[in-house]
Amino acid sequence: QYGQRSLNAIESPEAWVEDFGQAFLKDGKSWVPIDPIFAETVNLQSTYHVFVTPLCEQPVVLYVASKDASGFAVHGVTLVGEAADCDFDYRIVAKRLGYETQRLEPVDTTALEVPR
């Protein structure tokens, strides 16, 4: 409807792959399994990162309590210390499988030079 458009990517010095989702905190706890298709594209034996954002009517403190290759646990409490019940968004970022050690690889730009 709007014609062809370009998209831009966030650039990183390393090869990271990310996935997004939403889960629910019940009695202050949630276990989020990692999508098995996503898991085949990344190295979950290596360090990966999880970012969480609460989606609720009151302030909630969320934190990643544990994580392994199968998923991660998120815990949360209200500001008065009660176990929270709320939805949350998450973002998981892991190293691309087979590219775990690449960082700021040199690039040959001679092919891009314009002849004089």
CSV table of N, CA, C and O in Angstrom, one decimal:
chain,number,residue,atom,x,y,z
A,1,GLN,N,0.8,-1.2,0.0
A,1,GLN,CA,0.0,0.0,0.0
A,1,GLN,C,0.9,1.3,0.0
A,1,GLN,O,0.5,2.3,-0.5
A,2,TYR,N,2.0,1.2,0.6
A,2,TYR,CA,2.9,2.4,0.7
A,2,TYR,C,4.1,2.3,-0.2
A,2,TYR,O,5.1,3.0,-0.1
A,3,GLY,N,4.2,1.2,-1.0
A,3,GLY,CA,5.4,1.0,-1.9
A,3,GLY,C,6.5,0.3,-1.2
A,3,GLY,O,6.4,0.0,0.0
A,4,GLN,N,7.6,0.1,-1.9
A,4,GLN,CA,8.7,-0.6,-1.3
A,4,GLN,C,9.4,0.4,-0.4
A,4,GLN,O,9.6,1.6,-0.7
A,5,ARG,N,9.9,-0.2,0.8
A,5,ARG,CA,10.6,0.6,1.8
A,5,ARG,C,11.8,-0.1,2.2
A,5,ARG,O,11.8,-1.3,2.2
A,6,SER,N,12.8,0.6,2.6
A,6,SER,CA,14.0,0.0,3.2
A,6,SER,C,13.9,-0.1,4.7
A,6,SER,O,13.2,0.8,5.3
A,7,LEU,N,14.5,-1.0,5.3
A,7,LEU,CA,14.6,-1.1,6.7
A,7,LEU,C,16.0,-1.0,7.1
A,7,LEU,O,16.9,-1.4,6.4
A,8,ASN,N,16.3,-0.5,8.3
A,8,ASN,CA,17.6,-0.4,8.8
A,8,ASN,C,17.8,-1.3,10.0
A,8,ASN,O,16.9,-1.6,10.7
A,9,ALA,N,19.0,-1.8,10.1
A,9,ALA,CA,19.3,-2.8,11.2
A,9,ALA,C,20.2,-2.1,12.2
A,9,ALA,O,21.0,-1.2,11.9
A,10,ILE,N,20.1,-2.5,13.5
A,10,ILE,CA,21.0,-2.0,14.5
A,10,ILE,C,22.3,-2.8,14.2
A,10,ILE,O,22.3,-4.0,14.0
A,11,GLU,N,23.4,-2.0,14.2
A,11,GLU,CA,24.7,-2.7,13.9
A,11,GLU,C,25.4,-2.9,15.2
A,11,GLU,O,25.3,-2.2,16.2
A,12,SER,N,26.2,-4.0,15.2
A,12,SER,CA,26.9,-4.4,16.4
A,12,SER,C,28.3,-4.9,16.0
A,12,SER,O,28.5,-5.4,14.9
A,13,PRO,N,29.2,-4.8,16.9
A,13,PRO,CA,30.6,-5.3,16.5
A,13,PRO,C,30.7,-6.8,16.5
A,13,PRO,O,31.6,-7.4,16.1
A,14,GLU,N,29.6,-7.5,17.0
A,14,GLU,CA,29.6,-8.9,17.1
A,14,GLU,C,28.3,-9.4,16.4
A,14,GLU,O,27.3,-8.6,16.2
A,15,ALA,N,28.2,-10.7,16.1
A,15,ALA,CA,27.0,-11.3,15.4
A,15,ALA,C,26.0,-11.7,16.4
A,15,ALA,O,26.0,-12.9,16.9
A,16,TRP,N,25.1,-10.9,16.8
A,16,TRP,CA,24.0,-11.2,17.7
A,16,TRP,C,22.7,-11.4,17.0
A,16,TRP,O,22.4,-10.8,15.9
A,17,VAL,N,21.8,-12.3,17.5
A,17,VAL,CA,20.5,-12.5,17.0
A,17,VAL,C,19.5,-12.3,18.1
A,17,VAL,O,19.8,-12.6,19.3
A,18,GLU,N,18.4,-11.7,17.8
A,18,GLU,CA,17.4,-11.4,18.9
A,18,GLU,C,16.1,-11.9,18.6
A,18,GLU,O,15.7,-12.1,17.4
A,19,ASP,N,15.3,-12.2,19.6
A,19,ASP,CA,13.9,-12.6,19.5
A,19,ASP,C,13.1,-11.8,20.6
A,19,ASP,O,13.7,-11.3,21.6
A,20,PHE,N,11.9,-11.6,20.4
A,20,PHE,CA,11.0,-10.9,21.2
A,20,PHE,C,9.8,-11.7,21.6
A,20,PHE,O,9.4,-12.6,20.8
A,21,GLY,N,9.2,-11.4,22.7
A,21,GLY,CA,8.0,-12.1,23.1
A,21,GLY,C,7.3,-11.4,24.3
A,21,GLY,O,7.7,-10.4,24.8
A,22,GLN,N,6.2,-12.1,24.7
A,22,GLN,CA,5.5,-11.6,25.9
A,22,GLN,C,5.1,-12.8,26.7
A,22,GLN,O,4.9,-13.9,26.2
A,23,ALA,N,5.2,-12.6,28.0
A,23,ALA,CA,4.9,-13.7,29.0
A,23,ALA,C,4.1,-13.1,30.2
A,23,ALA,O,3.9,-11.9,30.2
A,24,PHE,N,3.7,-14.0,31.1
A,24,PHE,CA,2.9,-13.6,32.2
A,24,PHE,C,3.6,-14.0,33.5
A,24,PHE,O,4.1,-15.1,33.7
A,25,LEU,N,3.6,-13.1,34.5
A,25,LEU,CA,4.1,-13.3,35.8
A,25,LEU,C,2.9,-13.7,36.7
A,25,LEU,O,2.0,-12.9,36.8
A,26,LYS,N,3.0,-14.8,37.3
A,26,LYS,CA,1.9,-15.3,38.3
A,26,LYS,C,2.5,-15.5,39.6
A,26,LYS,O,3.5,-16.3,39.7
A,27,ASP,N,2.0,-14.9,40.6
A,27,ASP,CA,2.5,-15.0,42.0
A,27,ASP,C,4.0,-14.7,42.0
A,27,ASP,O,4.8,-15.3,42.7
A,28,GLY,N,4.4,-13.7,41.2
A,28,GLY,CA,5.8,-13.2,41.2
A,28,GLY,C,6.8,-14.0,40.4
A,28,GLY,O,8.0,-13.7,40.5
A,29,LYS,N,6.3,-15.0,39.7
A,29,LYS,CA,7.3,-15.9,39.0
A,29,LYS,C,6.8,-16.3,37.6
A,29,LYS,O,5.6,-16.4,37.4
A,30,SER,N,7.7,-16.5,36.7
A,30,SER,CA,7.4,-17.0,35.3
A,30,SER,C,8.6,-17.7,34.8
A,30,SER,O,9.8,-17.3,35.0
A,31,TRP,N,8.4,-18.8,34.1
A,31,TRP,CA,9.4,-19.5,33.3
A,31,TRP,C,9.1,-19.3,31.9
A,31,TRP,O,8.0,-19.6,31.4
A,32,VAL,N,10.1,-18.8,31.1
A,32,VAL,CA,9.9,-18.5,29.7
A,32,VAL,C,10.8,-19.5,28.9
A,32,VAL,O,12.0,-19.4,28.9
A,33,PRO,N,10.2,-20.5,28.2
A,33,PRO,CA,11.0,-21.4,27.3
A,33,PRO,C,11.4,-20.6,26.1
A,33,PRO,O,10.7,-19.8,25.6
A,34,ILE,N,12.6,-20.9,25.6
A,34,ILE,CA,13.1,-20.3,24.4
A,34,ILE,C,12.6,-21.0,23.2
A,34,ILE,O,12.6,-22.3,23.2
A,35,ASP,N,12.1,-20.3,22.2
A,35,ASP,CA,11.6,-20.9,21.0
A,35,ASP,C,12.6,-21.8,20.4
A,35,ASP,O,13.7,-21.4,20.2
A,36,PRO,N,12.2,-23.1,20.1
A,36,PRO,CA,13.2,-24.1,19.6
A,36,PRO,C,13.8,-23.7,18.3
A,36,PRO,O,14.9,-24.1,18.0
A,37,ILE,N,13.0,-23.0,17.4
A,37,ILE,CA,13.6,-22.6,16.1
A,37,ILE,C,14.6,-21.6,16.3
A,37,ILE,O,15.7,-21.6,15.7
A,38,PHE,N,14.3,-20.6,17.2
A,38,PHE,CA,15.3,-19.6,17.5
A,38,PHE,C,16.6,-20.2,18.1
A,38,PHE,O,17.7,-19.8,17.8
A,39,ALA,N,16.4,-21.2,19.0
A,39,ALA,CA,17.5,-21.8,19.7
A,39,ALA,C,18.4,-22.5,18.7
A,39,ALA,O,19.6,-22.6,19.0
A,40,GLU,N,18.0,-22.9,17.6
A,40,GLU,CA,18.9,-23.6,16.6
A,40,GLU,C,19.7,-22.6,15.8
A,40,GLU,O,20.7,-23.0,15.2
A,41,THR,N,19.4,-21.3,16.0
A,41,THR,CA,20.2,-20.3,15.2
A,41,THR,C,21.3,-19.6,16.1
A,41,THR,O,22.1,-18.8,15.6
A,42,VAL,N,21.3,-19.9,17.4
A,42,VAL,CA,22.2,-19.2,18.3
A,42,VAL,C,22.9,-20.2,19.2
A,42,VAL,O,22.5,-21.3,19.3
A,43,ASN,N,23.9,-19.7,19.9
A,43,ASN,CA,24.6,-20.5,20.9
A,43,ASN,C,24.1,-20.1,22.3
A,43,ASN,O,24.6,-19.1,22.9
A,44,LEU,N,23.3,-20.9,22.9
A,44,LEU,CA,22.7,-20.7,24.2
A,44,LEU,C,23.6,-21.3,25.3
A,44,LEU,O,23.3,-21.1,26.5
A,45,GLN,N,24.7,-21.9,24.9
A,45,GLN,CA,25.6,-22.4,25.9
A,45,GLN,C,26.6,-21.2,26.3
A,45,GLN,O,27.2,-21.2,27.4
A,46,SER,N,26.6,-20.2,25.4
A,46,SER,CA,27.4,-19.0,25.7
A,46,SER,C,26.5,-18.0,26.4
A,46,SER,O,25.3,-18.2,26.5
A,47,THR,N,27.1,-17.0,26.9
A,47,THR,CA,26.3,-15.9,27.5
A,47,THR,C,25.3,-15.3,26.6
A,47,THR,O,25.6,-15.0,25.5
A,48,TYR,N,24.1,-15.2,27.1
A,48,TYR,CA,23.1,-14.5,26.3
A,48,TYR,C,22.4,-13.5,27.2
A,48,TYR,O,22.5,-13.5,28.5
A,49,HIS,N,21.7,-12.5,26.7
A,49,HIS,CA,21.1,-11.4,27.5
A,49,HIS,C,19.6,-11.5,27.3
A,49,HIS,O,19.0,-11.8,26.3
A,50,VAL,N,18.9,-11.1,28.4
A,50,VAL,CA,17.5,-11.0,28.5
A,50,VAL,C,17.1,-9.7,29.1
A,50,VAL,O,17.6,-9.3,30.1
A,51,PHE,N,16.2,-9.0,28.4
A,51,PHE,CA,15.7,-7.7,28.9
A,51,PHE,C,14.2,-7.8,29.0
A,51,PHE,O,13.5,-8.3,28.2
A,52,VAL,N,13.7,-7.3,30.2
A,52,VAL,CA,12.3,-7.4,30.5
A,52,VAL,C,11.6,-6.1,30.8
A,52,VAL,O,12.3,-5.2,31.3
A,53,THR,N,10.4,-5.9,30.4
A,53,THR,CA,9.6,-4.7,30.6
A,53,THR,C,8.2,-5.1,31.1
A,53,THR,O,7.5,-5.8,30.4
A,54,PRO,N,7.9,-4.6,32.3
A,54,PRO,CA,6.5,-4.9,32.8
A,54,PRO,C,5.4,-4.2,32.1
A,54,PRO,O,5.6,-3.1,31.6
A,55,LEU,N,4.3,-4.9,32.0
A,55,LEU,CA,3.1,-4.3,31.3
A,55,LEU,C,1.9,-4.4,32.3
A,55,LEU,O,1.2,-5.4,32.3
A,56,CYS,N,1.8,-3.5,33.2
A,56,CYS,CA,0.8,-3.6,34.2
A,56,CYS,C,0.3,-2.2,34.7
A,56,CYS,O,0.9,-1.2,34.3
A,57,GLU,N,-0.7,-2.2,35.6
A,57,GLU,CA,-1.3,-0.9,36.0
A,57,GLU,C,-0.5,-0.3,37.2
A,57,GLU,O,-0.9,0.8,37.6
A,58,GLN,N,0.5,-1.0,37.7
A,58,GLN,CA,1.2,-0.5,38.9
A,58,GLN,C,2.7,-0.7,38.7
A,58,GLN,O,3.1,-1.6,37.9
A,59,PRO,N,3.5,0.0,39.3
A,59,PRO,CA,5.0,-0.2,39.2
A,59,PRO,C,5.4,-1.6,39.7
A,59,PRO,O,4.9,-2.0,40.8
A,60,VAL,N,6.2,-2.3,38.9
A,60,VAL,CA,6.7,-3.6,39.3
A,60,VAL,C,8.2,-3.7,39.0
A,60,VAL,O,8.6,-3.1,38.0
A,61,VAL,N,8.9,-4.3,39.9
A,61,VAL,CA,10.3,-4.6,39.7
A,61,VAL,C,10.4,-6.0,39.2
A,61,VAL,O,10.0,-6.9,39.8
A,62,LEU,N,11.0,-6.1,38.0
A,62,LEU,CA,11.2,-7.4,37.4
A,62,LEU,C,12.7,-7.7,37.3
A,62,LEU,O,13.5,-6.8,37.1
A,63,TYR,N,13.1,-9.0,37.4
A,63,TYR,CA,14.4,-9.3,37.2
A,63,TYR,C,14.5,-10.8,36.7
A,63,TYR,O,13.6,-11.6,36.9
A,64,VAL,N,15.6,-11.0,36.0
A,64,VAL,CA,15.9,-12.4,35.5
A,64,VAL,C,16.6,-13.1,36.6
A,64,VAL,O,17.7,-12.8,37.0
A,65,ALA,N,15.9,-14.1,37.1
A,65,ALA,CA,16.4,-14.9,38.3
A,65,ALA,C,17.4,-16.0,37.9
A,65,ALA,O,18.3,-16.3,38.6
A,66,SER,N,17.2,-16.6,36.7
A,66,SER,CA,18.1,-17.6,36.2
A,66,SER,C,17.8,-17.8,34.7
A,66,SER,O,16.8,-17.4,34.2
A,67,LYS,N,18.8,-18.4,34.1
A,67,LYS,CA,18.7,-18.7,32.7
A,67,LYS,C,19.6,-19.8,32.3
A,67,LYS,O,20.6,-20.0,32.9
A,68,ASP,N,19.1,-20.6,31.3
A,68,ASP,CA,19.9,-21.7,30.8
A,68,ASP,C,19.6,-21.9,29.3
A,68,ASP,O,18.8,-21.0,28.8
A,69,ALA,N,20.0,-22.9,28.7
A,69,ALA,CA,19.8,-23.1,27.3
A,69,ALA,C,18.4,-23.4,26.9
A,69,ALA,O,18.0,-23.2,25.7
A,70,SER,N,17.5,-23.7,27.9
A,70,SER,CA,16.1,-24.0,27.5
A,70,SER,C,15.2,-22.9,27.8
A,70,SER,O,14.1,-22.8,27.3
A,71,GLY,N,15.6,-21.9,28.6
A,71,GLY,CA,14.8,-20.8,28.9
A,71,GLY,C,15.3,-19.9,30.0
A,71,GLY,O,16.4,-20.1,30.5
A,72,PHE,N,14.4,-19.1,30.6
A,72,PHE,CA,14.8,-18.2,31.7
A,72,PHE,C,13.7,-17.9,32.6
A,72,PHE,O,12.5,-18.0,32.2
A,73,ALA,N,14.0,-17.7,33.9
A,73,ALA,CA,13.0,-17.4,34.9
A,73,ALA,C,13.0,-15.9,35.2
A,73,ALA,O,14.1,-15.3,35.3
A,74,VAL,N,11.8,-15.3,35.2
A,74,VAL,CA,11.6,-13.9,35.6
A,74,VAL,C,10.8,-13.9,36.9
A,74,VAL,O,9.8,-14.6,37.0
A,75,HIS,N,11.3,-13.1,37.8
A,75,HIS,CA,10.6,-12.8,39.1
A,75,HIS,C,10.2,-11.4,39.2
A,75,HIS,O,10.9,-10.5,38.6
A,76,GLY,N,9.2,-11.1,39.9
A,76,GLY,CA,8.8,-9.7,40.1
A,76,GLY,C,8.0,-9.4,41.3
A,76,GLY,O,7.3,-10.3,41.8
A,77,VAL,N,8.2,-8.2,41.9
A,77,VAL,CA,7.5,-7.8,43.0
A,77,VAL,C,7.0,-6.3,42.8
A,77,VAL,O,7.5,-5.6,42.1
A,78,THR,N,5.9,-6.0,43.6
A,78,THR,CA,5.4,-4.7,43.6
A,78,THR,C,6.3,-3.8,44.4
A,78,THR,O,7.2,-4.4,45.1
A,79,LEU,N,6.1,-2.5,44.4
A,79,LEU,CA,7.0,-1.6,45.2
A,79,LEU,C,6.8,-1.8,46.7
A,79,LEU,O,7.6,-1.4,47.5
A,80,VAL,N,5.7,-2.5,47.1
A,80,VAL,CA,5.5,-2.8,48.6
A,80,VAL,C,5.9,-4.2,48.9
A,80,VAL,O,5.7,-4.7,50.0
A,81,GLY,N,6.6,-4.8,48.0
A,81,GLY,CA,7.2,-6.1,48.2
A,81,GLY,C,6.3,-7.3,48.0
A,81,GLY,O,6.7,-8.5,48.4
A,82,GLU,N,5.1,-7.2,47.5
A,82,GLU,CA,4.2,-8.3,47.2
A,82,GLU,C,4.5,-8.9,45.9
A,82,GLU,O,5.0,-8.3,44.9
A,83,ALA,N,4.3,-10.2,45.8
A,83,ALA,CA,4.5,-10.9,44.5
A,83,ALA,C,3.6,-10.3,43.4
A,83,ALA,O,2.4,-10.1,43.7
A,84,ALA,N,4.1,-10.1,42.3
A,84,ALA,CA,3.4,-9.4,41.2
A,84,ALA,C,2.7,-10.4,40.2
A,84,ALA,O,3.3,-11.5,40.0
A,85,ASP,N,1.6,-10.0,39.7
A,85,ASP,CA,0.9,-10.7,38.6
A,85,ASP,C,0.8,-9.7,37.5
A,85,ASP,O,0.0,-8.7,37.6
A,86,CYS,N,1.5,-9.9,36.4
A,86,CYS,CA,1.4,-9.0,35.3
A,86,CYS,C,2.0,-9.6,34.1
A,86,CYS,O,2.8,-10.5,34.1
A,87,ASP,N,1.6,-9.0,32.9
A,87,ASP,CA,2.3,-9.4,31.7
A,87,ASP,C,3.6,-8.7,31.6
A,87,ASP,O,3.8,-7.6,32.3
A,88,PHE,N,4.5,-9.2,30.8
A,88,PHE,CA,5.8,-8.5,30.5
A,88,PHE,C,6.3,-8.8,29.1
A,88,PHE,O,6.0,-9.9,28.6
A,89,ASP,N,6.9,-7.9,28.5
A,89,ASP,CA,7.6,-8.1,27.3
A,89,ASP,C,9.0,-8.5,27.6
A,89,ASP,O,9.6,-8.1,28.6
A,90,TYR,N,9.6,-9.3,26.7
A,90,TYR,CA,11.0,-9.7,26.8
A,90,TYR,C,11.7,-9.6,25.5
A,90,TYR,O,11.1,-9.7,24.4
A,91,ARG,N,13.0,-9.4,25.6
A,91,ARG,CA,13.9,-9.4,24.4
A,91,ARG,C,15.1,-10.3,24.8
A,91,ARG,O,15.7,-10.1,25.8
A,92,ILE,N,15.4,-11.3,24.0
A,92,ILE,CA,16.5,-12.2,24.2
A,92,ILE,C,17.5,-12.0,23.1
A,92,ILE,O,17.1,-11.9,21.9
A,93,VAL,N,18.8,-11.8,23.4
A,93,VAL,CA,19.8,-11.5,22.5
A,93,VAL,C,21.0,-12.5,22.7
A,93,VAL,O,21.5,-12.6,23.8
A,94,ALA,N,21.3,-13.3,21.7
A,94,ALA,CA,22.3,-14.4,21.8
A,94,ALA,C,23.3,-14.3,20.6
A,94,ALA,O,22.9,-13.8,19.6
A,95,LYS,N,24.5,-14.9,20.8
A,95,LYS,CA,25.4,-14.9,19.7
A,95,LYS,C,24.9,-15.9,18.6
A,95,LYS,O,24.4,-17.0,18.9
A,96,ARG,N,25.1,-15.4,17.4
A,96,ARG,CA,24.8,-16.3,16.3
A,96,ARG,C,25.6,-17.5,16.2
A,96,ARG,O,26.9,-17.4,16.4
A,97,LEU,N,25.0,-18.7,16.0
A,97,LEU,CA,25.7,-19.9,16.0
A,97,LEU,C,26.8,-19.9,14.9
A,97,LEU,O,26.5,-19.6,13.8
A,98,GLY,N,28.0,-20.3,15.3
A,98,GLY,CA,29.1,-20.4,14.4
A,98,GLY,C,29.9,-19.1,14.2
A,98,GLY,O,30.9,-19.0,13.5
A,99,TYR,N,29.4,-18.0,14.9
A,99,TYR,CA,30.0,-16.7,14.8
A,99,TYR,C,30.4,-16.1,16.2
A,99,TYR,O,30.6,-14.9,16.3
A,100,GLU,N,30.5,-17.0,17.1
A,100,GLU,CA,30.7,-16.6,18.5
A,100,GLU,C,31.9,-15.8,18.8
A,100,GLU,O,32.0,-14.9,19.7
A,101,THR,N,33.0,-16.0,18.0
A,101,THR,CA,34.3,-15.3,18.3
A,101,THR,C,34.5,-14.2,17.4
A,101,THR,O,35.5,-13.5,17.5
A,102,GLN,N,33.7,-13.9,16.4
A,102,GLN,CA,33.9,-12.8,15.5
A,102,GLN,C,33.6,-11.5,16.2
A,102,GLN,O,32.6,-11.4,16.9
A,103,ARG,N,34.5,-10.5,16.0
A,103,ARG,CA,34.3,-9.2,16.5
A,103,ARG,C,35.0,-8.2,15.7
A,103,ARG,O,36.2,-8.3,15.5
A,104,LEU,N,34.3,-7.2,15.2
A,104,LEU,CA,34.9,-6.2,14.4
A,104,LEU,C,35.9,-6.7,13.3
A,104,LEU,O,37.1,-6.4,13.2
A,105,GLU,N,35.4,-7.7,12.5
A,105,GLU,CA,36.2,-8.3,11.5
A,105,GLU,C,36.7,-7.3,10.5
A,105,GLU,O,35.9,-6.4,10.1
A,106,PRO,N,37.9,-7.4,10.0
A,106,PRO,CA,38.4,-6.5,9.0
A,106,PRO,C,37.6,-6.7,7.6
A,106,PRO,O,37.2,-7.8,7.4
A,107,VAL,N,37.5,-5.7,6.9
A,107,VAL,CA,36.7,-5.7,5.6
A,107,VAL,C,37.6,-5.2,4.5
A,107,VAL,O,38.3,-4.1,4.7
A,108,ASP,N,37.6,-5.9,3.4
A,108,ASP,CA,38.4,-5.4,2.2
A,108,ASP,C,37.4,-4.5,1.4
A,108,ASP,O,36.4,-4.9,0.9
A,109,THR,N,37.8,-3.2,1.4
A,109,THR,CA,36.9,-2.3,0.7
A,109,THR,C,37.5,-1.9,-0.7
A,109,THR,O,36.9,-1.0,-1.3
A,110,THR,N,38.5,-2.5,-1.1
A,110,THR,CA,39.1,-2.2,-2.5
A,110,THR,C,38.1,-2.4,-3.6
A,110,THR,O,38.1,-1.6,-4.6
A,111,ALA,N,37.2,-3.3,-3.5
A,111,ALA,CA,36.2,-3.5,-4.5
A,111,ALA,C,35.2,-2.3,-4.6
A,111,ALA,O,34.5,-2.2,-5.6
A,112,LEU,N,35.1,-1.5,-3.6
A,112,LEU,CA,34.2,-0.4,-3.5
A,112,LEU,C,34.9,0.9,-4.1
A,112,LEU,O,34.2,1.9,-4.3
A,113,GLU,N,36.2,0.9,-4.3
A,113,GLU,CA,36.8,2.0,-4.8
A,113,GLU,C,36.5,2.3,-6.2
A,113,GLU,O,36.4,1.4,-7.1
A,114,VAL,N,36.3,3.6,-6.5
A,114,VAL,CA,35.9,4.0,-7.9
A,114,VAL,C,37.2,4.3,-8.7
A,114,VAL,O,38.1,5.0,-8.2
A,115,PRO,N,37.4,3.7,-9.9
A,115,PRO,CA,38.6,3.9,-10.6
A,115,PRO,C,38.7,5.4,-11.1
A,115,PRO,O,37.7,6.0,-11.3
A,116,ARG,N,39.9,5.9,-11.2
A,116,ARG,CA,40.1,7.3,-11.6
A,116,ARG,C,40.4,7.4,-13.0
A,116,ARG,O,41.0,6.7,-13.7
